[in-house]
CSV table of N, CA and C in Angstrom, one decimal:
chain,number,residue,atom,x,y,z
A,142,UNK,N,-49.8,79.7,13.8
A,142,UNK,CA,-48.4,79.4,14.0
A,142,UNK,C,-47.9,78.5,12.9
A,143,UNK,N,-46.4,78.5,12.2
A,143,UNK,CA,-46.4,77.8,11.8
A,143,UNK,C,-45.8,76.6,12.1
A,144,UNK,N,-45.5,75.6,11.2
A,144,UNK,CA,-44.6,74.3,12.0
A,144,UNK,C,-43.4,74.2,13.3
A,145,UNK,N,-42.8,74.9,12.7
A,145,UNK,CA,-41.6,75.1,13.7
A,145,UNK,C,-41.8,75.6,15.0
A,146,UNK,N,-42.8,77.0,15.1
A,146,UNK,CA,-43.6,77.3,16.0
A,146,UNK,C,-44.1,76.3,17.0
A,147,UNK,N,-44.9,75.3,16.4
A,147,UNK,CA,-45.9,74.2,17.0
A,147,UNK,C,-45.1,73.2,17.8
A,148,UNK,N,-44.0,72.8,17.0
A,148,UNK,CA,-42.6,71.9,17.6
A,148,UNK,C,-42.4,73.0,18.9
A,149,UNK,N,-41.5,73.8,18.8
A,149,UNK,CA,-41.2,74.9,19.8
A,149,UNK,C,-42.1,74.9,21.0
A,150,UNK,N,-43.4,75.2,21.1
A,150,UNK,CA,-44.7,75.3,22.0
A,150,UNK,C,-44.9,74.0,22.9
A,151,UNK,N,-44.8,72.5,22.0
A,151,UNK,CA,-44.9,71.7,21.9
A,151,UNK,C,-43.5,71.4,23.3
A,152,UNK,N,-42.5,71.6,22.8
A,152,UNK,CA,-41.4,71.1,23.6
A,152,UNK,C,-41.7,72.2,25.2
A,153,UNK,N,-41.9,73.0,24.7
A,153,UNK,CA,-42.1,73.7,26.1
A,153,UNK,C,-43.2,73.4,27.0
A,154,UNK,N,-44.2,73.5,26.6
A,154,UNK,CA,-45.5,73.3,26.9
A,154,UNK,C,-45.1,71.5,27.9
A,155,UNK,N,-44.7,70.7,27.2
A,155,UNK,CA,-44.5,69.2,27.8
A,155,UNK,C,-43.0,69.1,28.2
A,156,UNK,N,-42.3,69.6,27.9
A,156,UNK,CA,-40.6,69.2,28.0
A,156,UNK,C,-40.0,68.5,27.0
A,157,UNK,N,-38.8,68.7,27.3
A,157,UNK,CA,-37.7,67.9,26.7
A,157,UNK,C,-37.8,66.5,26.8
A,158,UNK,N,-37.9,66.1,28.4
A,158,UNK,CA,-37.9,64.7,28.8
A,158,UNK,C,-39.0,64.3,27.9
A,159,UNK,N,-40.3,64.3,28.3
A,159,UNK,CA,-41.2,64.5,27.8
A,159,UNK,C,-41.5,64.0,25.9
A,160,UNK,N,-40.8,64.9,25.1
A,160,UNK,CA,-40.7,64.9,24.1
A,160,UNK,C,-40.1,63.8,23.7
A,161,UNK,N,-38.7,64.0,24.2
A,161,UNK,CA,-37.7,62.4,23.7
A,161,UNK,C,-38.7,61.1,24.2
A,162,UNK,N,-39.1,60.6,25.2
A,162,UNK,CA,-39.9,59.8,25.6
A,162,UNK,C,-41.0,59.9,24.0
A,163,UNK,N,-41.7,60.6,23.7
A,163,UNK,CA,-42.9,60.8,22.7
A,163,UNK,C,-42.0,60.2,21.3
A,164,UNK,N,-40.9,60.9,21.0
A,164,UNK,CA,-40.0,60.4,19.7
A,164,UNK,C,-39.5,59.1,20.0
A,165,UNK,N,-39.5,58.4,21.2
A,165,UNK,CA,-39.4,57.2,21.3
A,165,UNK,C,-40.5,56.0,21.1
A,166,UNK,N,-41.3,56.3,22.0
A,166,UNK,CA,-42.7,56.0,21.4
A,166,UNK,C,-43.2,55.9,19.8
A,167,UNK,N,-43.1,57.4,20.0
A,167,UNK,CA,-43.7,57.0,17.9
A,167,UNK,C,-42.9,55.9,17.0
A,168,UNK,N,-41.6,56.3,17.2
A,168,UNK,CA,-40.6,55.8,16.7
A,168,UNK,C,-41.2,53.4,17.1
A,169,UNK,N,-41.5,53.3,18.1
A,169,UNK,CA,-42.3,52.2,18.3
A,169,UNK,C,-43.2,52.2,17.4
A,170,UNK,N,-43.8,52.9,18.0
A,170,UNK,CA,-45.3,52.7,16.7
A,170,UNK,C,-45.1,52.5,15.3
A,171,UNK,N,-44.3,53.0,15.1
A,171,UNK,CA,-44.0,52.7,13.1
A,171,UNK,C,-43.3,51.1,13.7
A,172,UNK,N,-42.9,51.2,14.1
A,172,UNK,CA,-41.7,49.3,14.2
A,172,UNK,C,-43.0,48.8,14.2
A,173,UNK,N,-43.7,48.3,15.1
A,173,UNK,CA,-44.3,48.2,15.7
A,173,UNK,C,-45.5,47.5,13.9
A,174,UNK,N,-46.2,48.8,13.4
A,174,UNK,CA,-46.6,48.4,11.9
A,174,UNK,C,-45.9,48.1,11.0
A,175,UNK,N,-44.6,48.0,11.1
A,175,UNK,CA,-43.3,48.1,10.1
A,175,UNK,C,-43.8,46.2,10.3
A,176,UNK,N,-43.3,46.0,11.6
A,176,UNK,CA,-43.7,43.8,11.9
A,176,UNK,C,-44.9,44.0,11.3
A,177,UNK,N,-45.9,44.2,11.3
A,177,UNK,CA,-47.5,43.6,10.8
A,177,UNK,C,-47.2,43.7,9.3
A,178,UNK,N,-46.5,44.9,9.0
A,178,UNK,CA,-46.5,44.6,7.4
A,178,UNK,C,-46.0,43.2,6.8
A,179,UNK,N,-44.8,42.9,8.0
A,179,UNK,CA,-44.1,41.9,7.2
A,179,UNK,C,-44.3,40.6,7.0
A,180,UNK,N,-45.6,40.4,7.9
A,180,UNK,CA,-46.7,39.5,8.7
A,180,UNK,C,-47.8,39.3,7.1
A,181,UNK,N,-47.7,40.3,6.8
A,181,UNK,CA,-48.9,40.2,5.3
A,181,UNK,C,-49.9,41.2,5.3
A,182,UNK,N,-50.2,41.9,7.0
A,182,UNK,CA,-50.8,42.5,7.2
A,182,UNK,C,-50.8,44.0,6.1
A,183,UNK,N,-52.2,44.2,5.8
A,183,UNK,CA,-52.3,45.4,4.7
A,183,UNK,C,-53.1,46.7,5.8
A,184,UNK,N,-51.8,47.2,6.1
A,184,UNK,CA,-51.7,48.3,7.2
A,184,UNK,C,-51.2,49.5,6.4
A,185,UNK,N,-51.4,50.0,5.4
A,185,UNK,CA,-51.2,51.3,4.8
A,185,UNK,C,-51.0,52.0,5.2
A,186,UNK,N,-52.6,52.7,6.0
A,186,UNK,CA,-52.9,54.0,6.4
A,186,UNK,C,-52.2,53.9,7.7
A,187,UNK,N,-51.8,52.9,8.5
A,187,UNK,CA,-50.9,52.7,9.7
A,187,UNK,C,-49.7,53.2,9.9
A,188,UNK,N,-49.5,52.8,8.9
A,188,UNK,CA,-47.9,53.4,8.7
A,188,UNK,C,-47.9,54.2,7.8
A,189,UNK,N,-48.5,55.3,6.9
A,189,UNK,CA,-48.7,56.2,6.8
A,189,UNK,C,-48.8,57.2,7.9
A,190,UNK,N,-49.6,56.9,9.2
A,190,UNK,CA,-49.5,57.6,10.3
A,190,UNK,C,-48.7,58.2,11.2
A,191,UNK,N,-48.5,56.8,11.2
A,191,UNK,CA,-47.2,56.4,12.0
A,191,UNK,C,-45.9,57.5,11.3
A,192,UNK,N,-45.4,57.5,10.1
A,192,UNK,CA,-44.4,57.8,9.6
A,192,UNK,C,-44.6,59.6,9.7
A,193,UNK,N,-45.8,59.9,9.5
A,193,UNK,CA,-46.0,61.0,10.0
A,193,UNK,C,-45.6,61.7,11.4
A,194,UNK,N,-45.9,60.5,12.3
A,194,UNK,CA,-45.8,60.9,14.1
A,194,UNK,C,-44.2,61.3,14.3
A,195,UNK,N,-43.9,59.9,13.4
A,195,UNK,CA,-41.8,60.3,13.1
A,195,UNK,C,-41.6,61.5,13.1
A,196,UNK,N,-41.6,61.2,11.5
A,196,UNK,CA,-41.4,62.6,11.0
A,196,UNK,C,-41.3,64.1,11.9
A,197,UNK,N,-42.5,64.2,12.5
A,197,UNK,CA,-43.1,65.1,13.5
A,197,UNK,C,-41.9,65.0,14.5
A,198,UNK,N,-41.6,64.1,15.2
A,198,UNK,CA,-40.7,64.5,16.4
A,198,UNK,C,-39.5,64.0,16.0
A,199,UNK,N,-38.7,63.9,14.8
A,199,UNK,CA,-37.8,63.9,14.7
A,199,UNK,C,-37.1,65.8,14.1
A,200,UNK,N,-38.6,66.7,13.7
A,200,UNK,CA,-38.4,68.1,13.6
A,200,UNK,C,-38.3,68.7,15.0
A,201,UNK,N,-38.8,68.1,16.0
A,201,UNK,CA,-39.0,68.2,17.0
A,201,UNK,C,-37.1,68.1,18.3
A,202,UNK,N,-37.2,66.5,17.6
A,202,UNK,CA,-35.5,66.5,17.6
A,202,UNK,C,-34.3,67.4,17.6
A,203,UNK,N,-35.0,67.9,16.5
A,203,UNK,CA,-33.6,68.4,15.8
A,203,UNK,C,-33.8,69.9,16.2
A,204,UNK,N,-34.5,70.4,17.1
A,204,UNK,CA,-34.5,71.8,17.6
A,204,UNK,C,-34.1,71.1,18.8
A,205,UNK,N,-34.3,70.2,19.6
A,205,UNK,CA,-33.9,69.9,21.2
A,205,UNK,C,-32.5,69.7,21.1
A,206,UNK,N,-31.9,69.0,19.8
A,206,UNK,CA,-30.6,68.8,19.8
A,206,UNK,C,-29.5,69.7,19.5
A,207,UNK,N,-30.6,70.8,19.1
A,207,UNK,CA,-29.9,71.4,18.0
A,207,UNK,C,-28.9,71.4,17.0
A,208,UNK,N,-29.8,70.6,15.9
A,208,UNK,CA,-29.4,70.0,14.6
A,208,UNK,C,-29.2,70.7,13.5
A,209,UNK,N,-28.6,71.2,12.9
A,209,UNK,CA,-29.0,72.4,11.8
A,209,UNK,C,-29.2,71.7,10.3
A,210,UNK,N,-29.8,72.4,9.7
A,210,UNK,CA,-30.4,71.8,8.3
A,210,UNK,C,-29.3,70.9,7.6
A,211,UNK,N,-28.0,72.0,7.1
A,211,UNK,CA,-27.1,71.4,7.0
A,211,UNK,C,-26.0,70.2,7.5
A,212,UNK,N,-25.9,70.4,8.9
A,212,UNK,CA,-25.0,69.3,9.2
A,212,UNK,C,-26.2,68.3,8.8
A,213,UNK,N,-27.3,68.3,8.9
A,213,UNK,CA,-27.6,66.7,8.9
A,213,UNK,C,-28.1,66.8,7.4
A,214,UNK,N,-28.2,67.4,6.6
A,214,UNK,CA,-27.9,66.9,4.9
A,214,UNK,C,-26.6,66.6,5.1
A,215,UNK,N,-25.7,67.6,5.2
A,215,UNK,CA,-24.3,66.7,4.9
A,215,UNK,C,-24.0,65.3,5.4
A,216,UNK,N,-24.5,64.8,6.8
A,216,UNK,CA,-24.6,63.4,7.2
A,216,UNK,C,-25.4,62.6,6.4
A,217,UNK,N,-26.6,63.0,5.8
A,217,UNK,CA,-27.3,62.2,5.1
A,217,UNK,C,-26.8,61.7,3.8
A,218,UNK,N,-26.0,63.2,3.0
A,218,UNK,CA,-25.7,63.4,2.4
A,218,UNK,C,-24.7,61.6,1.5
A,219,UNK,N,-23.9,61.6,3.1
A,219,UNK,CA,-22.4,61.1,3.2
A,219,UNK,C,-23.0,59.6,3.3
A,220,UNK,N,-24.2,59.6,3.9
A,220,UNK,CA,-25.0,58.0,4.2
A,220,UNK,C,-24.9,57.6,2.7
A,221,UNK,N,-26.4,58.7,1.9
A,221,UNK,CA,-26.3,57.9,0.7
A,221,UNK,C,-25.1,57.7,-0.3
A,222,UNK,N,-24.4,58.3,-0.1
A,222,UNK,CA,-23.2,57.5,-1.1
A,222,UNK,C,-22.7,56.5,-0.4
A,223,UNK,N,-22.8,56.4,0.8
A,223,UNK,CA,-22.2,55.2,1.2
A,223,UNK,C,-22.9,53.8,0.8
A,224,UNK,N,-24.4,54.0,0.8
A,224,UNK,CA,-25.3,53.1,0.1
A,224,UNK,C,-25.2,52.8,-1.0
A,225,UNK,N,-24.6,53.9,-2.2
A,225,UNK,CA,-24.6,53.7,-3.4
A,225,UNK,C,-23.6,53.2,-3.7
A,226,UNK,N,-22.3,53.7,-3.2
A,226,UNK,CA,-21.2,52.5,-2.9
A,226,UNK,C,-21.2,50.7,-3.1
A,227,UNK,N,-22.2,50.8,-1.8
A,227,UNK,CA,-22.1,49.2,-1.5
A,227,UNK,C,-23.2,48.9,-2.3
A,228,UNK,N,-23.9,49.4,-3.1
A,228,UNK,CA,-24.8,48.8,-4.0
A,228,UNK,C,-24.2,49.0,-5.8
A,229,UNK,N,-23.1,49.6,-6.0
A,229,UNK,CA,-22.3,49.2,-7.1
A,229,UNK,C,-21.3,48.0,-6.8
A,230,UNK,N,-21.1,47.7,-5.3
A,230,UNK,CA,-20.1,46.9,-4.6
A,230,UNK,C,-20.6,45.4,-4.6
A,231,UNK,N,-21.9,45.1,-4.9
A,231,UNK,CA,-22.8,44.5,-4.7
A,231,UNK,C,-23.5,43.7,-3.1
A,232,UNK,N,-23.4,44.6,-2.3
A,232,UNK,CA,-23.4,44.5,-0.8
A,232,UNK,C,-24.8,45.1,-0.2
């Protein structure tokens, strides 16, 4: 199977509820090592993991929500200029 496949199986197999509950969760777990980092803690491979688990159900996401490639490049798209904006803006 490939990725998208596994997300798909994944959502069925457990649910929707299910799922958002899990993208909530992971979404903890990176915070979660995001504080120990800031702490001094040398958690690499933690949040290496972690950012993975994201990643994972936010692909996961974006079929439950049904997100399409494009609208959320174009939202992303619109974020980072907005970033680059306020960092010529000096903000």
């Amino acid at each position: 199977m490939n990725p998208t496949e596994i997300y798909e199986k994944a959502i069925e197999t457990y649910g929707e509820n299910a799922q958002l509950d899990m993208a909530v969760e992971e979404m903890s777990e990176l915070t979660k090592e995001i504080c120990k980092r800031k702490r001094g803690k040398d958690n690499h491979a933690a949040i290496v993991e972690e950012v993975a688990d994201v990643l994972i159900m936010i692909e996961q996401l974006k079929i439950m929500c049904q997100i399409g490639s494009k609208e959320l490049n174009d939202v992303k798209w619109d974020k980072i200029k907005r970033l680059e904006e306020r960092l010529k803006n000096g903000y």
